[in-house]
PDB file of C-alpha atoms in Angstrom:
ATOM      1  CA  UNK A 597     -95.771 124.364 162.123  1.00 30.00           C
ATOM      2  CA  UNK A 598     -95.166 126.198 158.830  1.00 29.00           C
ATOM      3  CA  UNK A 599     -97.142 128.742 157.483  1.00 35.00           C
ATOM      4  CA  UNK A 600     -96.922 129.723 153.735  1.00 36.00           C
ATOM      5  CA  UNK A 601     -98.348 132.925 152.263  1.00 35.00           C
ATOM      6  CA  UNK A 602     -99.667 132.174 148.629  1.00 35.00           C
ATOM      7  CA  UNK A 603    -101.946 133.559 146.116  1.00 34.00           C
ATOM      8  CA  UNK A 604    -105.147 131.509 146.333  1.00 34.00           C
ATOM      9  CA  UNK A 605    -104.919 130.720 142.647  1.00 33.00           C
ATOM     10  CA  UNK A 606    -101.231 129.278 142.966  1.00 33.00           C
ATOM     11  CA  UNK A 607    -101.358 125.483 142.844  1.00 33.00           C
ATOM     12  CA  UNK A 608    -100.343 123.680 146.062  1.00 30.00           C
ATOM     13  CA  UNK A 609    -100.135 120.451 147.648  1.00 28.00           C
ATOM     14  CA  UNK A 610    -100.483 121.256 151.227  1.00 32.00           C
ATOM     15  CA  UNK A 611    -103.900 121.178 153.121  1.00 31.00           C
ATOM     16  CA  UNK A 612    -105.520 124.771 153.256  1.00 36.00           C
ATOM     17  CA  UNK A 613    -106.958 126.004 156.479  1.00 37.00           C
ATOM     18  CA  UNK A 614    -109.969 128.934 156.486  1.00 44.00           C
ATOM     19  CA  UNK A 615    -108.571 131.890 154.916  1.00 48.00           C
ATOM     20  CA  UNK A 616    -108.227 135.155 157.172  1.00 58.00           C
ATOM     21  CA  UNK A 617    -107.159 137.486 154.628  1.00 75.00           C
ATOM     22  CA  UNK A 618    -108.610 140.879 154.264  1.00 83.00           C
ATOM     23  CA  UNK A 619    -109.238 143.032 151.391  1.00 86.00           C
ATOM     24  CA  UNK A 620    -108.974 146.530 153.268  1.00 92.00           C
ATOM     25  CA  UNK A 621    -110.672 149.324 151.785  1.00 93.00           C
ATOM     26  CA  UNK A 622    -110.073 152.915 153.199  1.00 96.00           C
ATOM     27  CA  UNK A 623    -112.658 155.091 154.984  1.00 96.00           C
ATOM     28  CA  UNK A 624    -112.658 158.160 152.831  1.00 94.00           C
ATOM     29  CA  UNK A 625    -114.615 160.140 155.582  1.00 96.00           C
ATOM     30  CA  UNK A 626    -111.260 159.994 157.866  1.00 97.00           C
ATOM     31  CA  UNK A 627    -108.997 161.061 155.282  1.00 96.00           C
ATOM     32  CA  UNK A 628    -107.005 164.399 155.931  1.00 96.00           C
ATOM     33  CA  UNK A 629    -107.654 166.531 153.329  1.00 95.00           C
ATOM     34  CA  UNK A 630    -104.228 166.556 151.772  1.00 94.00           C
ATOM     35  CA  UNK A 631    -104.508 162.928 151.041  1.00 95.00           C
ATOM     36  CA  UNK A 632    -105.983 161.501 147.966  1.00 93.00           C
ATOM     37  CA  UNK A 633    -108.150 158.242 148.697  1.00 91.00           C
ATOM     38  CA  UNK A 634    -109.269 156.169 146.066  1.00 89.00           C
ATOM     39  CA  UNK A 635    -110.657 152.794 147.393  1.00 87.00           C
ATOM     40  CA  UNK A 636    -107.954 151.035 148.481  1.00 92.00           C
ATOM     41  CA  UNK A 637    -105.236 153.524 147.583  1.00 94.00           C
ATOM     42  CA  UNK A 638    -103.854 156.760 149.238  1.00 95.00           C
ATOM     43  CA  UNK A 639    -101.662 159.210 147.992  1.00 93.00           C
ATOM     44  CA  UNK A 640    -100.406 162.197 149.656  1.00 89.00           C
ATOM     45  CA  UNK A 641    -100.746 165.820 147.691  1.00 87.00           C
ATOM     46  CA  UNK A 642     -99.569 168.906 147.682  1.00 84.00           C
ATOM     47  CA  UNK A 643    -102.844 170.998 148.042  1.00 86.00           C
ATOM     48  CA  UNK A 644    -105.880 170.368 149.935  1.00 89.00           C
ATOM     49  CA  UNK A 645    -109.028 168.567 148.522  1.00 88.00           C
ATOM     50  CA  UNK A 646    -112.474 169.544 149.284  1.00 89.00           C
ATOM     51  CA  UNK A 647    -114.203 167.389 151.853  1.00 90.00           C
ATOM     52  CA  UNK A 648    -116.732 168.191 154.694  1.00 92.00           C
ATOM     53  CA  UNK A 649    -115.352 168.796 157.973  1.00 92.00           C
ATOM     54  CA  UNK A 650    -116.879 166.014 159.939  1.00 96.00           C
ATOM     55  CA  UNK A 651    -115.906 164.667 163.132  1.00 96.00           C
ATOM     56  CA  UNK A 652    -114.272 161.727 161.912  1.00 97.00           C
ATOM     57  CA  UNK A 653    -111.940 163.248 159.966  1.00 97.00           C
ATOM     58  CA  UNK A 654    -108.489 163.944 160.545  1.00 97.00           C
ATOM     59  CA  UNK A 655    -107.125 167.494 160.298  1.00 93.00           C
ATOM     60  CA  UNK A 656    -103.874 167.361 162.104  1.00 93.00           C
ATOM     61  CA  UNK A 657    -102.159 164.229 160.872  1.00 94.00           C
ATOM     62  CA  UNK A 658    -101.698 162.586 157.120  1.00 94.00           C
ATOM     63  CA  UNK A 659    -103.706 159.671 158.248  1.00 95.00           C
ATOM     64  CA  UNK A 660    -106.786 157.258 157.057  1.00 97.00           C
ATOM     65  CA  UNK A 661    -108.605 154.531 158.535  1.00 97.00           C
ATOM     66  CA  UNK A 662    -109.482 151.079 156.800  1.00 96.00           C
ATOM     67  CA  UNK A 663    -113.172 150.631 156.590  1.00 95.00           C
ATOM     68  CA  UNK A 664    -112.840 147.467 158.406  1.00 93.00           C
ATOM     69  CA  UNK A 665    -113.117 147.020 162.232  1.00 95.00           C
ATOM     70  CA  UNK A 666    -112.047 144.144 164.021  1.00 96.00           C
ATOM     71  CA  UNK A 667    -112.626 143.127 167.594  1.00 95.00           C
ATOM     72  CA  UNK A 668    -112.179 139.409 167.701  1.00 93.00           C
ATOM     73  CA  UNK A 669    -110.447 136.601 165.858  1.00 92.00           C
ATOM     74  CA  UNK A 670    -107.417 136.963 163.544  1.00 89.00           C
ATOM     75  CA  UNK A 671    -106.668 138.800 160.381  1.00 92.00           C
ATOM     76  CA  UNK A 672    -104.079 139.536 157.751  1.00 91.00           C
ATOM     77  CA  UNK A 673    -103.837 142.106 154.990  1.00 94.00           C
ATOM     78  CA  UNK A 674    -101.143 143.061 152.616  1.00 94.00           C
ATOM     79  CA  UNK A 675     -99.715 146.525 151.633  1.00 96.00           C
ATOM     80  CA  UNK A 676     -97.523 147.518 148.953  1.00 95.00           C
ATOM     81  CA  UNK A 677     -95.507 150.802 149.105  1.00 92.00           C
ATOM     82  CA  UNK A 678     -94.940 152.452 145.636  1.00 89.00           C
ATOM     83  CA  UNK A 679     -93.169 155.572 144.535  1.00 82.00           C
ATOM     84  CA  UNK A 680     -90.015 157.000 145.100  1.00 73.00           C
ATOM     85  CA  UNK A 681     -88.455 157.128 148.718  1.00 64.00           C
ATOM     86  CA  UNK A 682     -86.171 160.072 148.050  1.00 59.00           C
ATOM     87  CA  UNK A 683     -85.792 162.870 145.360  1.00 49.00           C
ATOM     88  CA  UNK A 684     -83.646 166.061 144.972  1.00 42.00           C
ATOM     89  CA  UNK A 685     -86.551 168.172 144.894  1.00 42.00           C
ATOM     90  CA  UNK A 686     -88.996 166.218 147.676  1.00 46.00           C
ATOM     91  CA  UNK A 687     -86.537 164.947 150.370  1.00 47.00           C
ATOM     92  CA  UNK A 688     -87.295 161.815 152.154  1.00 54.00           C
ATOM     93  CA  UNK A 689     -90.898 160.492 152.055  1.00 59.00           C
ATOM     94  CA  UNK A 690     -91.835 158.833 155.244  1.00 85.00           C
ATOM     95  CA  UNK A 691     -94.843 156.716 155.872  1.00 92.00           C
ATOM     96  CA  UNK A 692     -96.272 153.891 158.207  1.00 95.00           C
ATOM     97  CA  UNK A 693     -98.719 151.003 158.238  1.00 96.00           C
ATOM     98  CA  UNK A 694    -100.435 150.611 161.334  1.00 93.00           C
ATOM     99  CA  UNK A 695    -103.604 149.101 163.317  1.00 97.00           C
ATOM    100  CA  UNK A 696    -105.167 151.459 165.652  1.00 97.00           C
ATOM    101  CA  UNK A 697    -107.628 152.153 168.164  1.00 97.00           C
ATOM    102  CA  UNK A 698    -110.907 153.434 166.358  1.00 95.00           C
ATOM    103  CA  UNK A 699    -111.023 156.122 169.241  1.00 95.00           C
ATOM    104  CA  UNK A 700    -107.635 157.399 168.358  1.00 95.00           C
ATOM    105  CA  UNK A 701    -107.757 161.657 168.273  1.00 95.00           C
ATOM    106  CA  UNK A 702    -108.841 163.119 165.024  1.00 96.00           C
ATOM    107  CA  UNK A 703    -108.626 166.637 165.731  1.00 95.00           C
ATOM    108  CA  UNK A 704    -105.066 166.990 167.341  1.00 95.00           C
ATOM    109  CA  UNK A 705    -101.510 166.058 166.412  1.00 93.00           C
ATOM    110  CA  UNK A 706    -100.425 162.578 168.363  1.00 93.00           C
ATOM    111  CA  UNK A 707     -97.414 160.414 168.136  1.00 92.00           C
ATOM    112  CA  UNK A 708     -97.349 157.278 166.443  1.00 94.00           C
ATOM    113  CA  UNK A 709     -96.924 154.981 169.520  1.00 95.00           C
ATOM    114  CA  UNK A 710     -98.672 152.302 171.373  1.00 96.00           C
ATOM    115  CA  UNK A 711     -99.223 154.825 174.120  1.00 94.00           C
ATOM    116  CA  UNK A 712    -101.695 156.373 171.752  1.00 95.00           C
ATOM    117  CA  UNK A 713    -102.939 152.957 170.779  1.00 96.00           C
ATOM    118  CA  UNK A 714    -101.465 152.969 167.413  1.00 97.00           C
ATOM    119  CA  UNK A 715     -98.910 150.280 166.539  1.00 98.00           C
ATOM    120  CA  UNK A 716     -97.203 150.871 163.161  1.00 97.00           C
ATOM    121  CA  UNK A 717     -93.902 150.263 161.083  1.00 97.00           C
ATOM    122  CA  UNK A 718     -92.636 152.036 158.580  1.00 94.00           C
ATOM    123  CA  UNK A 719     -89.770 154.879 157.347  1.00 90.00           C
ATOM    124  CA  UNK A 720     -88.905 157.712 159.847  1.00 87.00           C
ATOM    125  CA  UNK A 721     -88.104 161.326 158.685  1.00 80.00           C
ATOM    126  CA  UNK A 722     -84.921 160.456 158.549  1.00 81.00           C
ATOM    127  CA  UNK A 723     -85.362 157.767 155.972  1.00 80.00           C
ATOM    128  CA  UNK A 724     -84.817 154.786 158.327  1.00 86.00           C
ATOM    129  CA  UNK A 725     -86.982 151.552 158.772  1.00 91.00           C
ATOM    130  CA  UNK A 726     -88.719 151.505 162.161  1.00 94.00           C
ATOM    131  CA  UNK A 727     -91.046 150.133 164.462  1.00 96.00           C
ATOM    132  CA  UNK A 728     -92.858 153.164 166.023  1.00 95.00           C
ATOM    133  CA  UNK A 729     -92.546 153.006 169.969  1.00 92.00           C
ATOM    134  CA  UNK A 730     -91.990 155.698 172.281  1.00 87.00           C
ATOM    135  CA  UNK A 731     -88.625 155.632 170.766  1.00 88.00           C
ATOM    136  CA  UNK A 732     -88.519 154.306 167.657  1.00 91.00           C
ATOM    137  CA  UNK A 733     -86.657 150.668 167.228  1.00 93.00           C
ATOM    138  CA  UNK A 734     -84.592 150.596 164.022  1.00 94.00           C
ATOM    139  CA  UNK A 735     -85.555 147.507 161.699  1.00 93.00           C
ATOM    140  CA  UNK A 736     -82.513 145.402 160.342  1.00 87.00           C
ATOM    141  CA  UNK A 737     -83.282 145.657 156.376  1.00 87.00           C
ATOM    142  CA  UNK A 738     -81.387 145.287 153.780  1.00 82.00           C
ATOM    143  CA  UNK A 739     -83.437 147.038 151.366  1.00 84.00           C
ATOM    144  CA  UNK A 740     -86.494 149.456 151.666  1.00 83.00           C
ATOM    145  CA  UNK A 741     -89.727 148.077 152.501  1.00 89.00           C
ATOM    146  CA  UNK A 742     -91.867 147.633 149.541  1.00 90.00           C
ATOM    147  CA  UNK A 743     -94.549 145.182 150.212  1.00 93.00           C
ATOM    148  CA  UNK A 744     -95.665 144.013 153.873  1.00 94.00           C
ATOM    149  CA  UNK A 745     -98.190 141.771 155.715  1.00 94.00           C
ATOM    150  CA  UNK A 746    -100.178 142.869 158.894  1.00 95.00           C
ATOM    151  CA  UNK A 747    -101.265 140.092 161.087  1.00 94.00           C
ATOM    152  CA  UNK A 748    -103.694 141.065 163.923  1.00 95.00           C
ATOM    153  CA  UNK A 749    -104.731 138.338 166.612  1.00 95.00           C
ATOM    154  CA  UNK A 750    -107.340 140.198 168.560  1.00 94.00           C
ATOM    155  CA  UNK A 751    -107.525 137.117 170.958  1.00 93.00           C
ATOM    156  CA  UNK A 752    -103.906 137.099 171.553  1.00 95.00           C
ATOM    157  CA  UNK A 753    -103.775 141.270 171.611  1.00 96.00           C
ATOM    158  CA  UNK A 754    -100.958 141.383 169.321  1.00 96.00           C
ATOM    159  CA  UNK A 755     -99.959 142.440 165.934  1.00 97.00           C
ATOM    160  CA  UNK A 756     -97.259 141.335 163.601  1.00 97.00           C
ATOM    161  CA  UNK A 757     -95.723 143.049 160.480  1.00 97.00           C
ATOM    162  CA  UNK A 758     -93.845 140.843 157.922  1.00 95.00           C
ATOM    163  CA  UNK A 759     -91.615 141.597 154.885  1.00 94.00           C
ATOM    164  CA  UNK A 760     -93.787 140.363 152.193  1.00 92.00           C
ATOM    165  CA  UNK A 761     -90.963 139.829 150.078  1.00 89.00           C
ATOM    166  CA  UNK A 762     -89.063 137.432 152.188  1.00 89.00           C
ATOM    167  CA  UNK A 763     -91.893 136.197 154.940  1.00 88.00           C
ATOM    168  CA  UNK A 764     -89.645 137.176 157.597  1.00 93.00           C
ATOM    169  CA  UNK A 765     -91.215 138.843 160.752  1.00 95.00           C
ATOM    170  CA  UNK A 766     -90.165 142.455 160.914  1.00 96.00           C
ATOM    171  CA  UNK A 767     -91.680 143.412 164.229  1.00 97.00           C
ATOM    172  CA  UNK A 768     -94.499 142.188 166.860  1.00 97.00           C
ATOM    173  CA  UNK A 769     -96.468 144.516 169.094  1.00 98.00           C
ATOM    174  CA  UNK A 770     -98.389 142.911 172.351  1.00 96.00           C
ATOM    175  CA  UNK A 771    -101.188 145.411 172.587  1.00 95.00           C
ATOM    176  CA  UNK A 772    -102.226 145.013 175.974  1.00 89.00           C
ATOM    177  CA  UNK A 773    -105.782 144.991 177.217  1.00 89.00           C
ATOM    178  CA  UNK A 774    -108.285 146.241 174.566  1.00 89.00           C
ATOM    179  CA  UNK A 775    -111.502 146.823 176.758  1.00 86.00           C
ATOM    180  CA  UNK A 776    -113.508 145.660 173.867  1.00 88.00           C
ATOM    181  CA  UNK A 777    -112.293 148.544 171.702  1.00 94.00           C
ATOM    182  CA  UNK A 778    -112.469 148.207 167.728  1.00 97.00           C
ATOM    183  CA  UNK A 779    -109.521 147.829 166.124  1.00 97.00           C
ATOM    184  CA  UNK A 780    -108.876 149.232 162.379  1.00 97.00           C
ATOM    185  CA  UNK A 781    -106.239 149.668 159.716  1.00 97.00           C
ATOM    186  CA  UNK A 782    -104.608 152.735 159.803  1.00 97.00           C
ATOM    187  CA  UNK A 783    -102.415 154.416 157.025  1.00 97.00           C
ATOM    188  CA  UNK A 784     -99.987 157.735 157.237  1.00 96.00           C
ATOM    189  CA  UNK A 785     -98.323 159.165 154.838  1.00 93.00           C
ATOM    190  CA  UNK A 786     -95.930 162.167 155.482  1.00 83.00           C
ATOM    191  CA  UNK A 787     -94.821 163.759 152.376  1.00 75.00           C
ATOM    192  CA  UNK A 788     -95.193 163.821 148.520  1.00 72.00           C
ATOM    193  CA  UNK A 789     -93.551 160.937 146.320  1.00 72.00           C
ATOM    194  CA  UNK A 790     -95.488 157.670 147.694  1.00 85.00           C
ATOM    195  CA  UNK A 791     -98.533 155.794 147.554  1.00 92.00           C
ATOM    196  CA  UNK A 792     -99.714 153.168 149.826  1.00 95.00           C
ATOM    197  CA  UNK A 793    -101.921 150.487 148.319  1.00 94.00           C
ATOM    198  CA  UNK A 794    -104.011 147.368 149.998  1.00 93.00           C
ATOM    199  CA  UNK A 795    -103.689 144.384 147.772  1.00 85.00           C
ATOM    200  CA  UNK A 796    -106.766 142.858 146.233  1.00 70.00           C
ATOM    201  CA  UNK A 797    -105.839 139.081 145.998  1.00 54.00           C
ATOM    202  CA  UNK A 798    -106.746 137.045 148.792  1.00 47.00           C
ATOM    203  CA  UNK A 799    -104.218 134.311 150.248  1.00 42.00           C
ATOM    204  CA  UNK A 800    -104.368 130.994 151.905  1.00 40.00           C
ATOM    205  CA  UNK A 801    -102.666 130.105 155.026  1.00 38.00           C
ATOM    206  CA  UNK A 802    -101.211 126.571 154.578  1.00 34.00           C
ATOM    207  CA  UNK A 803    -100.399 124.121 157.233  1.00 35.00           C
ATOM    208  CA  UNK A 804     -97.741 121.299 156.795  1.00 36.00           C
TER     209      UNK A 804
END
């Protein structure tokens, strides 16, 4: 069986199955004050934004949750990484695209790892593409990631990340028992210079 990811507007001779793609928007109530969140885009800034100190807001880690929550089914969404990975003035920018339990802490620091209810890939503080485990797993990539797919399968309790440029699988996490917990898209930015954006157009999953 072969799956092809293509924009719905493109012609194809394959027979389509129901399209599970999700256009993720960001929940501004969860945004760290040093992140600028606009619809489906988040950017790290060098100053704090004026925003209410509500219980759901992250105030220690530079994170934001997606508005969409999932407990069943399987779902796709696409994220682009925009900007410069490094510069002489800012150094290396680090980031992560994740799936996270809704219950992750908001008012304390935490590690990006499955032990915290976070399953993520991205770039570490050393500028290396990694899967964020308790001990980071380096990804074998020839070039920095610019666009990636996230595939969440709630029934099988796993999340897979794919390079959107090649459609190659980057890493798959087995999530273990979820106990009915809601899962949400989750985004992390560690320094100026980068923007994460959720892509708008839907896709079709095609089957031979």
